PDB file of C-alpha atoms in Angstrom:
ATOM      1  CA  MET A1125    -145.116  62.172 159.064  1.00  0.00           C
ATOM      2  CA  SER A1126    -143.779  58.708 158.233  1.00  0.00           C
ATOM      3  CA  PHE A1127    -146.715  57.168 160.128  1.00  0.00           C
ATOM      4  CA  PHE A1128    -149.185  58.664 157.637  1.00  0.00           C
ATOM      5  CA  ASP A1129    -147.010  57.613 154.694  1.00  0.00           C
ATOM      6  CA  THR A1130    -146.778  53.962 155.757  1.00  0.00           C
ATOM      7  CA  THR A1131    -150.251  53.412 157.246  1.00  0.00           C
ATOM      8  CA  PRO A1132    -153.139  52.851 154.792  1.00  0.00           C
ATOM      9  CA  THR A1133    -155.753  55.589 154.732  1.00  0.00           C
ATOM     10  CA  GLY A1134    -158.513  53.093 155.497  1.00  0.00           C
ATOM     11  CA  ARG A1135    -156.860  52.003 158.732  1.00  0.00           C
ATOM     12  CA  ILE A1136    -156.455  55.594 159.952  1.00  0.00           C
ATOM     13  CA  LEU A1137    -160.014  56.509 159.005  1.00  0.00           C
ATOM     14  CA  ASN A1138    -161.379  53.340 160.596  1.00  0.00           C
ATOM     15  CA  ARG A1139    -159.538  53.999 163.854  1.00  0.00           C
ATOM     16  CA  PHE A1140    -160.754  57.578 164.192  1.00  0.00           C
ATOM     17  CA  ALA A1141    -164.314  56.685 163.168  1.00  0.00           C
ATOM     18  CA  LYS A1142    -164.471  53.814 165.674  1.00  0.00           C
ATOM     19  CA  ASP A1143    -163.157  56.000 168.509  1.00  0.00           C
ATOM     20  CA  GLN A1144    -165.538  58.833 167.657  1.00  0.00           C
ATOM     21  CA  GLU A1145    -168.479  56.415 167.461  1.00  0.00           C
ATOM     22  CA  GLU A1146    -167.655  55.077 170.917  1.00  0.00           C
ATOM     23  CA  LEU A1147    -167.430  58.576 172.357  1.00  0.00           C
ATOM     24  CA  ASP A1148    -170.669  59.729 170.771  1.00  0.00           C
ATOM     25  CA  SER A1149    -172.958  56.773 171.332  1.00  0.00           C
ATOM     26  CA  VAL A1150    -171.539  54.246 173.785  1.00  0.00           C
ATOM     27  CA  LEU A1151    -169.966  56.438 176.454  1.00  0.00           C
ATOM     28  CA  PRO A1152    -173.067  58.491 177.413  1.00  0.00           C
ATOM     29  CA  LEU A1153    -175.123  55.320 177.794  1.00  0.00           C
ATOM     30  CA  HIS A1154    -172.625  53.806 180.217  1.00  0.00           C
ATOM     31  CA  MET A1155    -171.715  56.924 182.169  1.00  0.00           C
ATOM     32  CA  ASP A1156    -174.873  57.224 184.294  1.00  0.00           C
ATOM     33  CA  PRO A1157    -174.942  53.574 185.484  1.00  0.00           C
ATOM     34  CA  PHE A1158    -171.197  53.748 186.138  1.00  0.00           C
ATOM     35  CA  LEU A1159    -171.530  56.796 188.387  1.00  0.00           C
ATOM     36  CA  GLN A1160    -174.491  55.262 190.225  1.00  0.00           C
ATOM     37  CA  PHE A1161    -172.550  52.043 190.799  1.00  0.00           C
ATOM     38  CA  CYS A1162    -169.481  53.938 192.057  1.00  0.00           C
ATOM     39  CA  LEU A1163    -171.568  55.933 194.531  1.00  0.00           C
ATOM     40  CA  LEU A1164    -173.370  52.788 195.682  1.00  0.00           C
ATOM     41  CA  VAL A1165    -170.113  50.905 196.297  1.00  0.00           C
ATOM     42  CA  THR A1166    -168.477  53.895 198.010  1.00  0.00           C
ATOM     43  CA  PHE A1167    -171.329  54.473 200.440  1.00  0.00           C
ATOM     44  CA  THR A1168    -171.705  50.738 201.090  1.00  0.00           C
ATOM     45  CA  ILE A1169    -168.028  50.514 202.062  1.00  0.00           C
ATOM     46  CA  ILE A1170    -168.372  53.602 204.291  1.00  0.00           C
ATOM     47  CA  ILE A1171    -171.399  52.145 206.085  1.00  0.00           C
ATOM     48  CA  ILE A1172    -169.747  48.727 206.532  1.00  0.00           C
ATOM     49  CA  ALA A1173    -166.545  50.388 207.794  1.00  0.00           C
ATOM     50  CA  SER A1174    -168.474  52.407 210.352  1.00  0.00           C
ATOM     51  CA  VAL A1175    -170.318  49.332 211.667  1.00  0.00           C
ATOM     52  CA  PHE A1176    -167.574  46.701 211.307  1.00  0.00           C
ATOM     53  CA  PRO A1177    -164.083  48.253 210.848  1.00  0.00           C
ATOM     54  CA  ALA A1178    -162.289  44.884 210.566  1.00  0.00           C
ATOM     55  CA  MET A1179    -164.072  44.330 207.251  1.00  0.00           C
ATOM     56  CA  LEU A1180    -161.820  47.000 205.664  1.00  0.00           C
ATOM     57  CA  ALA A1181    -158.995  44.441 205.457  1.00  0.00           C
ATOM     58  CA  ALA A1182    -161.139  42.196 203.242  1.00  0.00           C
ATOM     59  CA  VAL A1183    -162.138  45.197 201.107  1.00  0.00           C
ATOM     60  CA  VAL A1184    -158.487  46.136 200.575  1.00  0.00           C
ATOM     61  CA  ILE A1185    -157.542  42.555 199.616  1.00  0.00           C
ATOM     62  CA  MET A1186    -160.463  42.260 197.199  1.00  0.00           C
ATOM     63  CA  GLY A1187    -159.646  45.669 195.704  1.00  0.00           C
ATOM     64  CA  ALA A1188    -156.063  44.573 195.054  1.00  0.00           C
ATOM     65  CA  LEU A1189    -157.309  41.343 193.473  1.00  0.00           C
ATOM     66  CA  PHE A1190    -159.718  43.179 191.173  1.00  0.00           C
ATOM     67  CA  THR A1191    -156.973  45.637 190.180  1.00  0.00           C
ATOM     68  CA  LEU A1192    -154.675  42.751 189.272  1.00  0.00           C
ATOM     69  CA  ILE A1193    -157.395  41.103 187.174  1.00  0.00           C
ATOM     70  CA  LEU A1194    -158.093  44.432 185.465  1.00  0.00           C
ATOM     71  CA  PHE A1195    -154.465  44.859 184.387  1.00  0.00           C
ATOM     72  CA  VAL A1196    -154.237  41.287 183.101  1.00  0.00           C
ATOM     73  CA  PHE A1197    -157.399  41.486 180.992  1.00  0.00           C
ATOM     74  CA  GLN A1198    -156.854  45.062 179.835  1.00  0.00           C
ATOM     75  CA  ARG A1199    -153.872  44.009 177.710  1.00  0.00           C
ATOM     76  CA  SER A1200    -155.898  41.219 176.098  1.00  0.00           C
ATOM     77  CA  ILE A1201    -158.806  43.518 175.317  1.00  0.00           C
ATOM     78  CA  ARG A1202    -156.457  46.091 173.780  1.00  0.00           C
ATOM     79  CA  GLN A1203    -154.895  43.424 171.529  1.00  0.00           C
ATOM     80  CA  MET A1204    -158.323  42.156 170.453  1.00  0.00           C
ATOM     81  CA  LYS A1205    -159.439  45.674 169.498  1.00  0.00           C
ATOM     82  CA  LYS A1206    -156.216  46.178 167.552  1.00  0.00           C
ATOM     83  CA  MET A1207    -156.762  42.927 165.623  1.00  0.00           C
ATOM     84  CA  GLU A1208    -160.377  43.920 164.896  1.00  0.00           C
ATOM     85  CA  ASN A1209    -159.281  47.280 163.496  1.00  0.00           C
ATOM     86  CA  ILE A1210    -156.584  45.678 161.333  1.00  0.00           C
ATOM     87  CA  SER A1211    -158.992  43.078 159.953  1.00  0.00           C
ATOM     88  CA  ARG A1212    -161.558  45.767 159.204  1.00  0.00           C
ATOM     89  CA  SER A1213    -159.247  48.192 157.419  1.00  0.00           C
ATOM     90  CA  PRO A1214    -158.875  46.378 154.034  1.00  0.00           C
ATOM     91  CA  CYS A1215    -162.556  46.973 153.224  1.00  0.00           C
ATOM     92  CA  ILE A1216    -162.356  50.647 154.128  1.00  0.00           C
ATOM     93  CA  SER A1217    -159.015  50.980 152.326  1.00  0.00           C
ATOM     94  CA  LEU A1218    -160.515  49.465 149.154  1.00  0.00           C
ATOM     95  CA  THR A1219    -163.511  51.799 149.332  1.00  0.00           C
ATOM     96  CA  THR A1220    -161.297  54.854 149.880  1.00  0.00           C
ATOM     97  CA  SER A1221    -158.985  53.879 147.023  1.00  0.00           C
ATOM     98  CA  THR A1222    -161.953  53.289 144.748  1.00  0.00           C
ATOM     99  CA  LEU A1223    -163.445  56.682 145.547  1.00  0.00           C
ATOM    100  CA  GLN A1224    -160.105  58.410 144.994  1.00  0.00           C
ATOM    101  CA  GLY A1225    -159.655  56.643 141.650  1.00  0.00           C
ATOM    102  CA  LEU A1226    -163.241  57.043 140.474  1.00  0.00           C
ATOM    103  CA  SER A1227    -162.282  59.173 137.480  1.00  0.00           C
ATOM    104  CA  THR A1228    -159.785  56.512 136.330  1.00  0.00           C
ATOM    105  CA  ILE A1229    -162.404  53.775 136.728  1.00  0.00           C
ATOM    106  CA  HIS A1230    -164.825  55.745 134.552  1.00  0.00           C
ATOM    107  CA  ALA A1231    -162.109  56.585 132.022  1.00  0.00           C
ATOM    108  CA  TYR A1232    -161.149  52.932 131.459  1.00  0.00           C
ATOM    109  CA  ASN A1233    -164.777  51.733 131.753  1.00  0.00           C
ATOM    110  CA  ILE A1234    -164.001  49.036 134.362  1.00  0.00           C
ATOM    111  CA  ARG A1235    -166.959  49.667 136.643  1.00  0.00           C
ATOM    112  CA  ASP A1236    -168.204  46.076 136.440  1.00  0.00           C
ATOM    113  CA  SER A1237    -164.991  44.603 137.877  1.00  0.00           C
ATOM    114  CA  HIS A1238    -165.198  46.919 140.919  1.00  0.00           C
ATOM    115  CA  ILE A1239    -168.868  46.286 141.472  1.00  0.00           C
ATOM    116  CA  LYS A1240    -168.135  42.541 141.775  1.00  0.00           C
ATOM    117  CA  LEU A1241    -165.630  43.222 144.581  1.00  0.00           C
TER     118      LEU A1241
END
């Protein structure tokens, strides 16, 4: 419960909205080409292995190299996404706070100062 007490509402909302947007719009577009590519690579390796079995050693070495590169860059990408979400959250936090305090804004007649923000 302390996580929700210490984290601004805008940051939580932004994180869930961004994840949901990726699941709804980006993932379906990339799923079909990804599956086609995986099947293409798999059957290409099977055909090459059946014709020239010594080539499997090169495939294993290249697979290990690509896995190493993936792990190195995955950390960087995760940090970049985290920084993007943190930099984005003040705007959403301000909007959420403004909407929650809308009655106070109307009561004190300070609409103009919030419109300028």
